[in-house]
CSV table of C-alpha atoms and ligand atoms in Angstrom, one decimal:
chain,number,residue,atom,x,y,z
X,1,MET,CA,-76.3,31.7,-83.8
X,2,GLU,CA,-77.9,29.5,-81.3
X,3,GLN,CA,-77.2,30.0,-77.6
X,4,TYR,CA,-78.6,28.8,-74.3
X,5,ALA,CA,-80.3,31.4,-72.2
X,6,ILE,CA,-80.3,30.4,-68.5
X,7,LYS,CA,-81.8,31.8,-65.4
X,8,GLY,CA,-79.9,30.2,-62.5
X,9,GLY,CA,-80.8,29.6,-58.9
X,10,ASN,CA,-83.3,26.7,-59.1
X,11,PRO,CA,-82.2,23.4,-57.4
X,12,LEU,CA,-82.6,20.7,-60.0
X,13,VAL,CA,-85.1,18.1,-58.7
X,14,GLY,CA,-86.6,15.0,-60.4
X,15,GLU,CA,-85.6,12.1,-62.6
X,16,VAL,CA,-83.6,12.0,-65.8
X,17,GLU,CA,-83.1,9.1,-68.2
X,18,ILE,CA,-79.6,8.5,-69.5
X,19,GLY,CA,-79.0,7.6,-73.2
X,20,GLY,CA,-76.5,5.3,-74.8
X,21,ALA,CA,-72.8,6.0,-74.4
X,22,LYS,CA,-71.4,8.1,-77.2
X,23,ASN,CA,-67.9,6.8,-76.8
X,24,ALA,CA,-69.1,3.2,-77.0
X,25,ALA,CA,-71.6,3.9,-79.9
X,26,LEU,CA,-68.9,5.4,-82.1
X,27,PRO,CA,-66.5,2.4,-82.3
X,28,ILE,CA,-69.5,0.1,-82.4
X,29,LEU,CA,-70.9,1.9,-85.4
X,30,ALA,CA,-67.5,1.8,-87.1
X,31,ALA,CA,-67.0,-1.9,-86.3
X,32,SER,CA,-70.4,-2.6,-87.9
X,33,LEU,CA,-68.8,-2.4,-91.3
X,34,MET,CA,-66.5,-5.3,-90.4
X,35,THR,CA,-69.2,-7.8,-91.5
X,36,ASP,CA,-71.1,-8.2,-94.8
X,37,GLU,CA,-74.1,-9.3,-92.7
X,38,THR,CA,-76.7,-7.0,-91.2
X,39,VAL,CA,-76.1,-5.4,-87.7
X,40,TYR,CA,-79.0,-4.2,-85.6
X,41,LEU,CA,-78.0,-1.6,-83.0
X,42,GLU,CA,-80.0,-0.2,-80.1
X,43,ASN,CA,-79.4,2.7,-77.7
X,44,ILE,CA,-77.4,4.8,-80.2
X,45,PRO,CA,-77.5,8.3,-78.9
X,46,ASP,CA,-78.8,10.9,-81.3
X,47,VAL,CA,-75.9,13.3,-80.9
X,48,ARG,CA,-73.8,15.1,-83.5
X,49,ASP,CA,-70.8,12.8,-83.3
X,50,THR,CA,-72.7,9.6,-84.0
X,51,ASN,CA,-74.7,11.3,-86.7
X,52,VAL,CA,-71.6,12.6,-88.5
X,53,LEU,CA,-70.1,9.1,-88.4
X,54,LEU,CA,-73.3,7.5,-89.7
X,55,ASP,CA,-73.5,10.0,-92.5
X,56,ALA,CA,-69.9,9.3,-93.5
X,57,MET,CA,-70.5,5.6,-93.4
X,58,GLU,CA,-73.5,6.1,-95.7
X,59,GLY,CA,-71.3,8.1,-98.0
X,60,MET,CA,-69.0,5.0,-98.2
X,61,GLY,CA,-71.9,2.9,-99.4
X,62,VAL,CA,-73.0,1.4,-96.0
X,63,LEU,CA,-76.8,0.9,-96.0
X,64,ALA,CA,-77.9,2.5,-92.8
X,65,LYS,CA,-81.5,2.8,-91.6
X,66,ARG,CA,-82.5,4.9,-88.6
X,67,ASP,CA,-86.3,4.2,-88.4
X,68,GLU,CA,-86.4,4.8,-84.7
X,69,ARG,CA,-84.4,7.5,-83.0
X,70,HIS,CA,-82.0,5.3,-81.1
X,71,LYS,CA,-81.9,2.3,-83.4
X,72,ALA,CA,-79.7,1.7,-86.5
X,73,VAL,CA,-79.7,-1.1,-88.9
X,74,LEU,CA,-76.5,-1.3,-90.9
X,75,ASN,CA,-75.3,-3.4,-93.8
X,76,ALA,CA,-71.8,-2.9,-95.3
X,77,ALA,CA,-71.8,-5.7,-97.9
X,78,ASN,CA,-71.5,-3.2,-100.7
X,79,ILE,CA,-69.2,-0.4,-99.5
X,80,ASN,CA,-67.7,1.4,-102.4
X,81,THR,CA,-64.5,2.8,-100.9
X,82,THR,CA,-61.9,2.4,-98.2
X,83,ASP,CA,-60.7,6.0,-98.9
X,84,VAL,CA,-62.8,8.2,-96.6
X,85,LYS,CA,-62.5,11.9,-97.4
X,86,ASP,CA,-65.7,13.2,-95.8
X,87,GLU,CA,-64.6,16.6,-94.5
X,88,LYS,CA,-67.1,16.6,-91.7
X,89,LEU,CA,-65.2,13.7,-90.2
X,90,LYS,CA,-62.4,16.0,-89.3
X,91,ARG,CA,-64.6,17.4,-86.6
X,92,ILE,CA,-64.9,14.2,-84.7
X,93,ARG,CA,-62.2,12.4,-82.9
X,94,ALA,CA,-63.7,8.9,-83.5
X,95,SER,CA,-63.2,9.1,-87.3
X,96,TYR,CA,-60.0,7.2,-86.7
X,97,TYR,CA,-62.0,4.1,-85.7
X,98,LEU,CA,-62.8,3.7,-89.4
X,99,VAL,CA,-59.1,2.9,-89.9
X,100,GLY,CA,-59.1,-0.1,-87.5
X,101,ALA,CA,-62.4,-1.4,-88.9
X,102,LEU,CA,-61.4,-1.0,-92.6
X,103,LEU,CA,-57.9,-2.2,-92.1
X,104,GLY,CA,-59.2,-5.3,-90.3
X,105,LYS,CA,-61.7,-6.1,-93.0
X,106,TYR,CA,-60.2,-4.9,-96.2
X,107,LYS,CA,-56.5,-4.7,-95.2
X,108,GLU,CA,-56.5,-1.0,-96.4
X,109,ALA,CA,-57.8,2.3,-95.2
X,110,SER,CA,-57.3,6.0,-95.8
X,111,VAL,CA,-59.2,8.3,-93.5
X,112,VAL,CA,-59.0,12.1,-93.0
X,113,LEU,CA,-57.2,12.8,-89.7
X,114,PRO,CA,-59.3,13.4,-86.7
X,115,GLY,CA,-60.3,16.5,-84.9
X,116,GLY,CA,-62.6,16.6,-81.9
X,117,CYS,CA,-62.2,18.7,-78.8
X,118,ASP,CA,-59.3,21.1,-78.5
X,119,ILE,CA,-58.2,19.9,-75.1
X,120,GLY,CA,-54.5,19.3,-75.8
X,121,SER,CA,-52.3,17.6,-78.4
X,122,ARG,CA,-53.9,14.3,-79.2
X,123,ALA,CA,-51.2,12.0,-80.6
X,124,ILE,CA,-52.0,8.9,-82.6
X,125,ASP,CA,-48.6,7.3,-82.3
X,126,GLN,CA,-49.9,4.3,-80.3
X,127,HIS,CA,-52.6,3.6,-83.0
X,128,ILE,CA,-49.8,3.6,-85.6
X,129,LYS,CA,-47.5,1.5,-83.5
X,130,GLY,CA,-50.3,-1.1,-83.1
X,131,PHE,CA,-51.2,-1.2,-86.8
X,132,ARG,CA,-47.5,-1.6,-87.7
X,133,ALA,CA,-47.0,-4.4,-85.2
X,134,LEU,CA,-49.9,-6.2,-87.0
X,135,GLY,CA,-47.9,-5.9,-90.3
X,136,ALA,CA,-49.5,-2.8,-91.8
X,137,ASP,CA,-47.6,0.0,-93.6
X,138,VAL,CA,-48.9,3.2,-92.1
X,139,ARG,CA,-48.3,6.7,-93.4
X,140,ILE,CA,-49.7,10.2,-92.7
X,141,GLU,CA,-50.1,11.9,-96.0
X,142,PHE,CA,-52.2,14.8,-97.3
X,143,GLY,CA,-54.1,15.2,-94.0
X,144,ALA,CA,-55.1,11.5,-93.9
X,145,ILE,CA,-53.9,8.4,-92.1
X,146,LYS,CA,-53.3,5.6,-94.7
X,147,ALA,CA,-52.8,2.0,-93.6
X,148,LYS,CA,-52.3,-1.0,-95.9
X,149,ALA,CA,-51.2,-4.6,-95.4
X,150,GLU,CA,-50.8,-7.7,-97.6
X,151,ARG,CA,-52.0,-9.6,-94.6
X,152,LEU,CA,-52.4,-8.8,-90.9
X,153,GLN,CA,-50.5,-11.0,-88.5
X,154,GLY,CA,-51.3,-11.1,-84.7
X,155,SER,CA,-48.6,-9.6,-82.5
X,156,HIS,CA,-47.6,-8.8,-78.9
X,157,ILE,CA,-48.1,-5.1,-78.4
X,158,TYR,CA,-47.2,-3.0,-75.4
X,159,MET,CA,-49.0,0.4,-75.3
X,160,ASP,CA,-46.6,3.1,-74.1
X,161,VAL,CA,-49.5,5.2,-72.8
X,162,VAL,CA,-53.0,4.0,-71.8
X,163,SER,CA,-55.1,5.1,-74.7
X,164,VAL,CA,-58.8,4.3,-75.2
X,165,GLY,CA,-58.6,5.1,-78.9
X,166,ALA,CA,-55.5,3.1,-79.6
X,167,THR,CA,-56.7,0.1,-77.6
X,168,ILE,CA,-60.0,0.1,-79.5
X,169,ASN,CA,-58.5,0.6,-82.9
X,170,VAL,CA,-55.9,-2.1,-82.5
X,171,MET,CA,-58.5,-4.5,-81.1
X,172,MET,CA,-60.7,-4.0,-84.2
X,173,ALA,CA,-57.8,-4.7,-86.7
X,174,ALA,CA,-56.5,-7.6,-84.6
X,175,THR,CA,-60.0,-9.3,-84.6
X,176,LEU,CA,-59.6,-10.1,-88.3
X,177,ALA,CA,-55.8,-10.7,-88.3
X,178,GLU,CA,-54.2,-14.1,-88.5
X,179,GLY,CA,-53.2,-15.6,-85.2
X,180,LYS,CA,-53.0,-14.2,-81.7
X,181,THR,CA,-52.6,-10.6,-80.5
X,182,ILE,CA,-51.9,-9.5,-77.0
X,183,ILE,CA,-52.4,-5.8,-76.1
X,184,GLU,CA,-50.6,-4.9,-72.9
X,185,ASN,CA,-51.3,-1.7,-70.9
X,186,ALA,CA,-54.7,-1.6,-72.6
X,187,ALA,CA,-57.3,0.9,-71.6
X,188,LYS,CA,-60.0,-0.5,-69.3
X,189,GLU,CA,-62.9,2.0,-69.9
X,190,PRO,CA,-66.4,0.6,-70.1
X,191,HIS,CA,-66.6,1.5,-73.8
X,192,VAL,CA,-63.5,-0.7,-74.5
X,193,VAL,CA,-65.4,-3.6,-72.9
X,194,ASP,CA,-68.6,-2.7,-74.7
X,195,LEU,CA,-66.8,-2.8,-78.1
X,196,ALA,CA,-65.2,-6.2,-77.2
X,197,ASN,CA,-68.6,-7.6,-76.2
X,198,PHE,CA,-70.1,-6.3,-79.5
X,199,LEU,CA,-67.2,-7.8,-81.6
X,200,ASN,CA,-67.6,-11.1,-79.7
X,201,SER,CA,-71.3,-11.1,-80.5
X,202,MET,CA,-70.2,-11.0,-84.2
X,203,GLY,CA,-68.0,-14.1,-83.7
X,204,ALA,CA,-64.7,-12.4,-82.6
X,205,ASN,CA,-62.6,-14.1,-80.0
X,206,ILE,CA,-61.5,-11.4,-77.5
X,207,ARG,CA,-60.7,-12.1,-73.9
X,208,GLY,CA,-59.6,-9.8,-71.0
X,209,ALA,CA,-61.3,-6.5,-72.1
X,210,GLY,CA,-61.7,-4.5,-68.9
X,211,THR,CA,-58.3,-5.6,-67.6
X,212,ASP,CA,-55.0,-4.2,-68.9
X,213,VAL,CA,-54.2,-7.3,-70.9
X,214,ILE,CA,-56.5,-8.0,-73.9
X,215,ARG,CA,-56.0,-11.3,-75.8
X,216,ILE,CA,-57.4,-11.6,-79.3
X,217,LYS,CA,-57.5,-14.7,-81.4
X,218,GLY,CA,-58.0,-13.6,-85.0
X,219,VAL,CA,-61.0,-15.0,-86.9
X,220,PRO,CA,-61.4,-15.1,-90.7
X,221,ARG,CA,-64.8,-13.3,-90.7
X,222,LEU,CA,-67.5,-11.8,-88.6
X,223,HIS,CA,-71.3,-12.3,-88.8
X,224,GLY,CA,-74.3,-10.0,-88.2
X,225,THR,CA,-75.6,-9.3,-84.7
X,226,GLU,CA,-78.1,-7.5,-82.5
X,227,TYR,CA,-76.6,-5.3,-79.8
X,228,ALA,CA,-77.6,-2.6,-77.3
X,229,VAL,CA,-75.0,0.0,-76.4
X,230,ILE,CA,-74.3,0.6,-72.7
X,231,PRO,CA,-75.5,3.7,-70.9
X,232,ASP,CA,-73.4,6.9,-71.0
X,233,GLN,CA,-71.2,7.1,-67.9
X,234,ILE,CA,-70.3,10.7,-68.6
X,235,GLU,CA,-73.8,11.9,-69.3
X,236,ALA,CA,-74.9,10.2,-66.0
X,237,GLY,CA,-72.0,11.8,-64.1
X,238,THR,CA,-72.8,15.2,-65.5
X,239,PHE,CA,-76.4,15.0,-64.2
X,240,MET,CA,-75.1,13.6,-60.8
X,241,PHE,CA,-72.9,16.7,-60.5
X,242,ALA,CA,-75.8,18.9,-61.7
X,243,ALA,CA,-77.6,17.8,-58.5
X,244,ALA,CA,-74.5,18.7,-56.4
X,245,ILE,CA,-73.9,22.1,-58.1
X,246,THR,CA,-77.5,23.3,-57.9
X,247,LYS,CA,-78.1,21.9,-54.4
X,248,GLY,CA,-80.7,19.6,-55.8
X,249,ASP,CA,-82.1,16.1,-55.6
X,250,VAL,CA,-81.8,14.2,-58.9
X,251,THR,CA,-82.4,10.5,-59.7
X,252,VAL,CA,-80.4,9.5,-62.7
X,253,LYS,CA,-82.0,6.5,-64.4
X,254,ASN,CA,-80.7,3.8,-66.8
X,255,VAL,CA,-77.1,3.7,-65.5
X,256,ILE,CA,-74.6,1.0,-64.7
X,257,THR,CA,-73.7,2.0,-61.1
X,258,LYS,CA,-70.4,0.1,-61.3
X,259,HIS,CA,-69.2,2.5,-64.0
X,260,LEU,CA,-69.9,5.5,-61.8
X,261,GLU,CA,-67.9,4.5,-58.7
X,262,SER,CA,-65.2,7.1,-59.0
X,263,ILE,CA,-67.8,9.8,-59.5
X,264,THR,CA,-70.0,8.6,-56.6
X,265,SER,CA,-67.1,8.4,-54.2
X,266,LYS,CA,-66.1,12.1,-55.0
X,267,LEU,CA,-69.7,13.2,-54.5
X,268,LEU,CA,-69.8,11.5,-51.1
X,269,GLU,CA,-66.5,13.1,-50.2
X,270,ILE,CA,-67.8,16.6,-50.9
X,271,GLY,CA,-70.8,16.0,-48.7
X,272,CYS,CA,-73.6,14.8,-51.1
X,273,GLU,CA,-75.8,11.8,-50.3
X,274,VAL,CA,-75.8,9.1,-52.9
X,275,GLU,CA,-78.3,6.3,-53.0
X,276,GLU,CA,-77.7,3.5,-55.5
X,277,ALA,CA,-80.3,1.0,-56.8
X,278,ASP,CA,-80.1,-1.5,-59.6
X,279,ASP,CA,-80.0,0.8,-62.6
X,280,CYS,CA,-80.4,4.2,-61.1
X,281,VAL,CA,-78.6,6.5,-58.7
X,282,ARG,CA,-80.0,9.4,-56.6
X,283,VAL,CA,-77.9,12.3,-55.6
X,284,VAL,CA,-79.1,14.7,-52.9
X,285,ALA,CA,-77.1,17.9,-52.0
X,286,SER,CA,-78.7,19.3,-48.9
X,287,LYS,CA,-75.5,20.5,-47.1
X,288,PRO,CA,-72.8,23.0,-48.1
X,289,LEU,CA,-70.2,21.3,-50.4
X,290,ARG,CA,-66.8,20.4,-48.9
X,291,HIS,CA,-63.4,20.8,-50.6
X,292,THR,CA,-61.4,17.8,-51.9
X,293,GLN,CA,-58.5,16.8,-54.1
X,294,VAL,CA,-58.9,15.0,-57.4
X,295,LYS,CA,-56.7,13.7,-60.1
X,296,THR,CA,-58.0,12.5,-63.4
X,297,LEU,CA,-56.8,9.0,-64.4
X,298,PRO,CA,-57.6,6.2,-66.8
X,299,TYR,CA,-60.6,4.0,-65.7
X,300,PRO,CA,-61.3,3.1,-63.0
X,301,GLY,CA,-59.9,6.4,-61.9
X,302,PHE,CA,-61.8,9.7,-62.0
X,303,PRO,CA,-62.5,10.4,-65.7
X,304,THR,CA,-60.9,13.4,-67.4
X,305,ASP,CA,-64.3,13.9,-69.1
X,306,MET,CA,-65.8,14.7,-65.6
X,307,GLN,CA,-63.0,17.1,-64.7
X,308,PRO,CA,-64.8,20.4,-65.6
X,309,GLN,CA,-67.9,19.3,-63.8
X,310,ILE,CA,-66.2,18.6,-60.5
X,311,THR,CA,-64.2,21.8,-60.8
X,312,VAL,CA,-67.5,23.8,-61.1
X,313,ALA,CA,-68.7,22.1,-57.9
X,314,LEU,CA,-65.5,22.6,-56.0
X,315,ALA,CA,-65.4,26.3,-56.9
X,316,MET,CA,-68.5,26.7,-54.8
X,317,SER,CA,-67.4,24.4,-51.9
X,318,GLN,CA,-65.9,25.3,-48.5
X,319,GLY,CA,-62.1,25.4,-48.4
X,320,THR,CA,-59.3,24.9,-50.9
X,321,SER,CA,-59.4,22.1,-53.5
X,322,ILE,CA,-56.9,20.9,-55.9
X,323,VAL,CA,-57.7,19.4,-59.3
X,324,THR,CA,-54.9,17.7,-61.3
X,325,GLU,CA,-55.5,16.9,-64.9
X,326,SER,CA,-53.2,14.0,-65.9
X,327,ILE,CA,-54.7,12.9,-69.3
X,328,PHE,CA,-54.9,16.1,-71.5
X,329,GLU,CA,-52.6,19.1,-71.0
X,330,ASN,CA,-55.0,21.8,-72.2
X,331,ARG,CA,-58.2,21.0,-70.3
X,332,PHE,CA,-58.6,24.0,-68.1
X,333,LYS,CA,-59.5,26.6,-70.8
X,334,TYR,CA,-63.0,27.0,-69.4
X,335,VAL,CA,-61.6,28.2,-66.1
X,336,ASP,CA,-61.4,31.8,-67.5
X,337,GLU,CA,-65.2,31.7,-68.0
X,338,LEU,CA,-65.8,30.4,-64.5
X,339,ILE,CA,-63.6,33.2,-63.1
X,340,ARG,CA,-65.9,35.7,-65.0
X,341,MET,CA,-68.8,34.1,-63.0
X,342,GLY,CA,-67.0,34.7,-59.7
X,343,ALA,CA,-64.9,31.5,-59.2
X,344,ASN,CA,-61.6,31.8,-57.5
X,345,ILE,CA,-59.3,29.4,-59.4
X,346,LYS,CA,-55.6,29.6,-60.3
X,347,VAL,CA,-54.3,27.2,-62.9
X,348,GLU,CA,-50.6,26.3,-63.0
X,349,GLY,CA,-49.9,23.8,-65.8
X,350,ASN,CA,-52.0,20.8,-65.2
X,351,ILE,CA,-53.1,21.8,-61.7
X,352,ALA,CA,-56.0,24.0,-60.6
X,353,VAL,CA,-56.0,25.4,-57.1
X,354,ILE,CA,-59.5,26.4,-56.2
X,355,ASN,CA,-60.5,28.6,-53.3
X,356,GLY,CA,-64.2,28.0,-52.7
X,357,MET,CA,-66.7,30.9,-52.9
X,358,THR,CA,-70.4,31.0,-52.0
X,359,HIS,CA,-72.1,31.4,-55.4
X,360,TYR,CA,-71.7,32.1,-59.0
X,361,THR,CA,-73.2,35.1,-60.8
X,362,GLY,CA,-74.6,35.0,-64.3
X,363,ALA,CA,-72.5,36.0,-67.3
X,364,SER,CA,-72.2,35.7,-71.1
X,365,ILE,CA,-69.9,32.7,-71.6
X,366,SER,CA,-68.7,30.4,-74.4
X,367,ALA,CA,-68.4,26.6,-74.4
X,368,PRO,CA,-64.8,25.9,-75.3
X,369,ASP,CA,-65.3,22.1,-75.7
X,370,LEU,CA,-67.9,19.4,-75.1
X,371,ARG,CA,-67.5,18.6,-71.4
X,372,ALA,CA,-66.4,22.0,-70.3
X,373,GLY,CA,-69.5,23.4,-72.2
X,374,ALA,CA,-71.8,21.2,-70.2
X,375,ALA,CA,-70.0,22.1,-66.9
X,376,LEU,CA,-70.4,25.8,-67.7
X,377,VAL,CA,-74.2,25.3,-68.2
X,378,LEU,CA,-74.3,23.7,-64.7
X,379,ALA,CA,-72.4,26.7,-63.3
X,380,ALA,CA,-75.0,29.0,-65.0
X,381,LEU,CA,-77.9,27.0,-63.5
X,382,ALA,CA,-76.4,27.5,-60.0
X,383,ALA,CA,-75.7,31.2,-60.6
X,384,GLU,CA,-77.5,34.2,-59.4
X,385,GLY,CA,-79.2,35.9,-62.4
X,386,TYR,CA,-79.1,35.3,-66.1
X,387,SER,CA,-76.4,33.8,-68.3
X,388,THR,CA,-76.0,33.0,-72.0
X,389,VAL,CA,-73.8,30.1,-73.2
X,390,ASP,CA,-72.4,30.4,-76.7
X,391,ASP,CA,-71.0,27.7,-79.0
X,392,ILE,CA,-73.5,25.1,-77.9
X,393,ARG,CA,-72.6,23.0,-81.0
X,394,TYR,CA,-69.8,21.6,-78.9
X,395,ILE,CA,-72.3,20.4,-76.2
X,396,GLU,CA,-74.6,18.9,-78.9
X,397,ARG,CA,-71.7,16.7,-80.0
X,398,GLY,CA,-72.2,14.5,-77.0
X,399,TYR,CA,-75.4,15.4,-75.0
X,400,GLU,CA,-78.8,14.5,-76.4
X,401,ASP,CA,-81.6,16.9,-75.6
X,402,PHE,CA,-79.5,18.6,-72.9
X,403,PRO,CA,-81.7,21.6,-72.4
X,404,GLN,CA,-84.9,19.5,-72.5
X,405,LYS,CA,-83.5,17.0,-69.9
X,406,LEU,CA,-82.5,19.9,-67.7
X,407,GLN,CA,-85.9,21.6,-68.1
X,408,GLY,CA,-87.4,18.3,-66.9
X,409,LEU,CA,-85.6,18.8,-63.7
X,410,GLY,CA,-86.9,22.3,-63.3
X,411,ALA,CA,-84.1,24.2,-64.9
X,412,GLN,CA,-84.8,27.5,-66.6
X,413,ILE,CA,-82.9,27.1,-69.8
X,414,GLU,CA,-83.9,27.7,-73.5
X,415,VAL,CA,-82.3,27.7,-76.9
X,416,ILE,CA,-82.3,31.3,-78.2
X,417,GLU,CA,-81.0,32.9,-81.4
X,418,THR,CA,-81.4,36.6,-81.0
X,419,GLU,CA,-81.2,39.3,-78.3
X,420,ARG,CA,-85.0,39.6,-78.7
X,421,ASP,CA,-85.4,35.9,-77.8
X,422,PHE,CA,-83.3,36.6,-74.7
X,423,GLN,CA,-85.5,39.5,-73.7
X,424,LYS,CA,-88.6,37.3,-74.1
X,425,PHE,CA,-86.9,34.6,-72.0
X,426,LYS,CA,-86.2,37.2,-69.3
X,427,LEU,CA,-89.8,38.4,-69.3
X,428,LYS,CA,-91.1,34.8,-69.1
X,429,THR,CA,-88.8,33.9,-66.2
X,430,GLY,CA,-88.5,37.3,-64.5
Z,1,LIG,C1,-61.2,9.1,-75.5
Z,1,LIG,C2,-62.6,9.7,-75.4
Z,1,LIG,C3,-62.5,11.0,-74.6
Z,1,LIG,C4,-61.8,10.8,-73.3
Z,1,LIG,C5,-60.5,10.1,-73.5
Z,1,LIG,C6,-59.8,9.7,-72.2
Z,1,LIG,C7,-63.7,9.0,-77.4
Z,1,LIG,C8,-64.2,9.3,-78.7
Z,1,LIG,N1,-63.1,9.9,-76.7
Z,1,LIG,O1,-60.4,9.9,-76.3
Z,1,LIG,O2,-63.8,11.5,-74.5
Z,1,LIG,O3,-61.5,12.1,-72.8
Z,1,LIG,O4,-60.7,8.9,-74.2
Z,1,LIG,O5,-60.7,8.9,-71.4
Z,1,LIG,O6,-63.9,7.9,-76.9
Z,1,LIG,N2,-52.1,9.4,-76.5
Z,1,LIG,C9,-50.9,9.3,-77.0
Z,1,LIG,N3,-50.7,8.5,-78.2
Z,1,LIG,C10,-51.8,7.9,-78.8
Z,1,LIG,C11,-53.1,8.0,-78.2
Z,1,LIG,C12,-53.2,8.8,-77.1
Z,1,LIG,O7,-49.9,9.8,-76.5
Z,1,LIG,O8,-51.6,7.3,-79.8
Z,1,LIG,C13,-52.3,10.2,-75.2
Z,1,LIG,C14,-53.3,11.3,-75.4
Z,1,LIG,O9,-52.6,12.5,-75.9
Z,1,LIG,C15,-53.8,11.5,-74.0
Z,1,LIG,C16,-53.9,10.1,-73.5
Z,1,LIG,O10,-53.0,9.3,-74.3
Z,1,LIG,O11,-52.9,12.2,-73.3
Z,1,LIG,C17,-55.2,9.5,-73.5
Z,1,LIG,O12,-55.8,9.6,-74.8
Z,1,LIG,P1,-56.9,8.5,-75.3
Z,1,LIG,O13,-57.3,7.6,-74.2
Z,1,LIG,O14,-56.4,7.9,-76.6
Z,1,LIG,O15,-58.1,9.4,-75.6
Z,1,LIG,P2,-59.1,9.4,-76.9
Z,1,LIG,O16,-59.2,8.0,-77.3
Z,1,LIG,O17,-58.6,10.4,-77.9
């Protein structure tokens, strides 16, 4: 089984290019089947989640061409089913975006229920509530979510929790409903805005995405388009924290700095220097890191997908820090691995109390989920000595060329399969 072998201790220095946002690309790919015309997409990250979704869409009869690594040309004029059974889809959370897209276009959908990272119970009641408000009959049966409507009618929907997924799903279905839909307490994440922009470029009438009230006037059909996905806020944030954690100097290129504000402000608070230019941001960590408090919140708050990365940094800062996870209840599973690397962290429910220590030491660790996996790699890069990181398939779900991009910054990291490979890596880097 593949692992990362890592020799820690090198500050990461240099430039890194950020790819397209996974969490924007996924709903945009799904929404591409809402027109019979051809859709040309750019900046699609080549990561497992987008590839699984594209394969599943091809299985439904969507013609998908991926001539270039980050481009996709899709045509869904001849899809052969609205009953999506592809077992691989269970592994990705975003499979449920096919429900909103299919329900909007064909007024029926049946899709295997989503999986994704095990970071807490991930209800879909708000998705169901939204589809029902639009007039659909929705049932969970035989491990699938099934939605069907004679016709979809616009509605006024108040979301009980701020949910990225539910906002996106209801927005897609409402785009092709009759009349006007208002989604209140909508998620404001950049990927919600990106999907709205994409749908509008296909002829949809969506206003207010990026605020907590989204207004959608249903249109009878959508047309083809060309669209480039926004840069990945979380990939960028991960490399920004890589600089902080390894005491490095990293310029993160191809970003939208506005999307990074909450991340930048925490890096400044803990003592890093951050320089912003048009589409890049440089993070320099020349002084010891300071403690702080952070609570994850929906955008524009500090993203839950950056919680493990900031925890890794705070564990090696001066003083006591507190991290409160307010989005997912089970997102501190990786802390046991950090403790094995020398961190001093106590988790009580959704709060982690961190007493800073001076440095990590290498260990054999496992990635429990996507973002925590990436954060553990950063800890290993800062650690004294050698580490191995298992279960890297989680990391590959959302980070394209992660080891290669880190190597480009001077990291000593390699993909290995056997103990012999590990010994060779040690000889090479010793
Ligand atoms: C998306 C992101 C994920 C990110 C999360 C929060 C994708 C593919 N994934 O996940 O990386 O961590 O946003 O920014 O884009 N909830 C309900 N009922 C629902 C839906 C959600 O109670 O119907 C709750 C969830 O349990 C969670 C909170 O709302 O506590 C936020 O979840 P949500 O924003 O929906 O996250 P996802 O869309 O699953």
